[in-house]
Coordinates of C-alpha atoms in Angstrom, one line a residue:
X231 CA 94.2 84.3 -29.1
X232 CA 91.2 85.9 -29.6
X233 CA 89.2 88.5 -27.6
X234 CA 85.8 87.2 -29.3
X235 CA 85.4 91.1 -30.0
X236 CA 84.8 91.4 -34.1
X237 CA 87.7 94.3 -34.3
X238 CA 90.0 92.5 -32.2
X239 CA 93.1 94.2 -32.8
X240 CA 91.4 97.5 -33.4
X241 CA 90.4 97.0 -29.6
X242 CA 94.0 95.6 -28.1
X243 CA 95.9 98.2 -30.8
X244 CA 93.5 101.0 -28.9
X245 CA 94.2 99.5 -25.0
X246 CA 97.8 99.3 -26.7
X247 CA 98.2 103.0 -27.3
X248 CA 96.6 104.0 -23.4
X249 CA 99.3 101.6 -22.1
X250 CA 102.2 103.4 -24.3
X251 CA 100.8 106.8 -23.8
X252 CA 100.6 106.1 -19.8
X253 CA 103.7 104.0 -20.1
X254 CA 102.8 102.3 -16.2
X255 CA 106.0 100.2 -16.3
X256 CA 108.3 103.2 -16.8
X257 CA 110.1 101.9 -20.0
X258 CA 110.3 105.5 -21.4
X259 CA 108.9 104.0 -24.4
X260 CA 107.5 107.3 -25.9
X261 CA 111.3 109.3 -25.9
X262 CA 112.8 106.0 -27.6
X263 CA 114.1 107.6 -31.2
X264 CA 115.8 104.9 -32.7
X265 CA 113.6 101.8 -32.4
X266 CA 109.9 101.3 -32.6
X267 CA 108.1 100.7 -29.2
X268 CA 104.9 101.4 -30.0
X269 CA 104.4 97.6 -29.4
X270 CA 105.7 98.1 -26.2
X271 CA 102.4 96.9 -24.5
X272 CA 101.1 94.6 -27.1
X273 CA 101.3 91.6 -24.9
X274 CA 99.5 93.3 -21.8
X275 CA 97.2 94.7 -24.3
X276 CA 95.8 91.2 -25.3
X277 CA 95.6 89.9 -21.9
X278 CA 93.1 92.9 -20.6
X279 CA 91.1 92.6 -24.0
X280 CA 90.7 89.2 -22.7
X281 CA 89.4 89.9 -19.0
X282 CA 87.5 93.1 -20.7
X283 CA 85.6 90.3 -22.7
X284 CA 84.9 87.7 -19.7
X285 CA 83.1 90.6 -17.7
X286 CA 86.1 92.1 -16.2
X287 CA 85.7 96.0 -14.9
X288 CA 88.1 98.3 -16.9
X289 CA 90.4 99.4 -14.3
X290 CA 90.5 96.0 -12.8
X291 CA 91.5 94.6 -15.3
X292 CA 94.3 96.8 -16.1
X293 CA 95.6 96.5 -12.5
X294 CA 95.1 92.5 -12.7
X295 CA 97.2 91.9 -16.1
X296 CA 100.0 94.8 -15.0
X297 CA 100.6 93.5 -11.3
X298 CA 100.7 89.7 -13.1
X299 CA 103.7 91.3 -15.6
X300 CA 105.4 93.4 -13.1
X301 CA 104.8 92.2 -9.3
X302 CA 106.7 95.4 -8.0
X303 CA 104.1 97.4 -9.8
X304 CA 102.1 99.3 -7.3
X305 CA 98.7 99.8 -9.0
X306 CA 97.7 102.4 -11.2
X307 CA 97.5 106.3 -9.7
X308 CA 94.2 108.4 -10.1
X309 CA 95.4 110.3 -13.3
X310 CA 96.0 107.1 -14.9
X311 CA 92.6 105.3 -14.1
X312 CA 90.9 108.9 -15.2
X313 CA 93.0 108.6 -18.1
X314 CA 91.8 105.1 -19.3
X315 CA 88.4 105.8 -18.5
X316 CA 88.5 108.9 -20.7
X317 CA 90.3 107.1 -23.2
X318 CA 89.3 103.3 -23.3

């Protein structure tokens, strides 16, 4: 799908990395040495490119797509919102 953004993936590859670097599910996806899981958050990635498209506000739409993938997950903390708005 697309994000209607002319460097689409350059954009979910980038909202990709913030996910692995703050790694919100806990997956430990960073310390993994034997397989590559630096796609770990592709599919999220796409989703919020998506909502950051329509209008959506960063951090909500971060929250929105990771609650919608993990319904135990309890929103993000203040480092990690700092962190995506530093990084995003």
């Amino acid at each position: 799908s697309s994000c209607g953004i002319i460097d689409h993936m350059k954009t979910v590859n980038h909202i990709s990395k913030i996910l692995f670097d703050l790694d919100p599910f806990g997956t430990q996806c960073a310390y993994v040495e034997d397989i590559d899981m630096s796609d770990e958050y592709e599919s999220e990635a796409i989703e919020i490119c998506e909502l950051l498209n329509t209008g959506s506000e960063t951090i909500s739409a971060f929250q929105q797509v990771l609650k919608e993938w993990d319904e135990t997950f309890g929103g993000l903390n203040n480092e990690q919102i700092e962190y995506i708005n530093a990084n995003i």
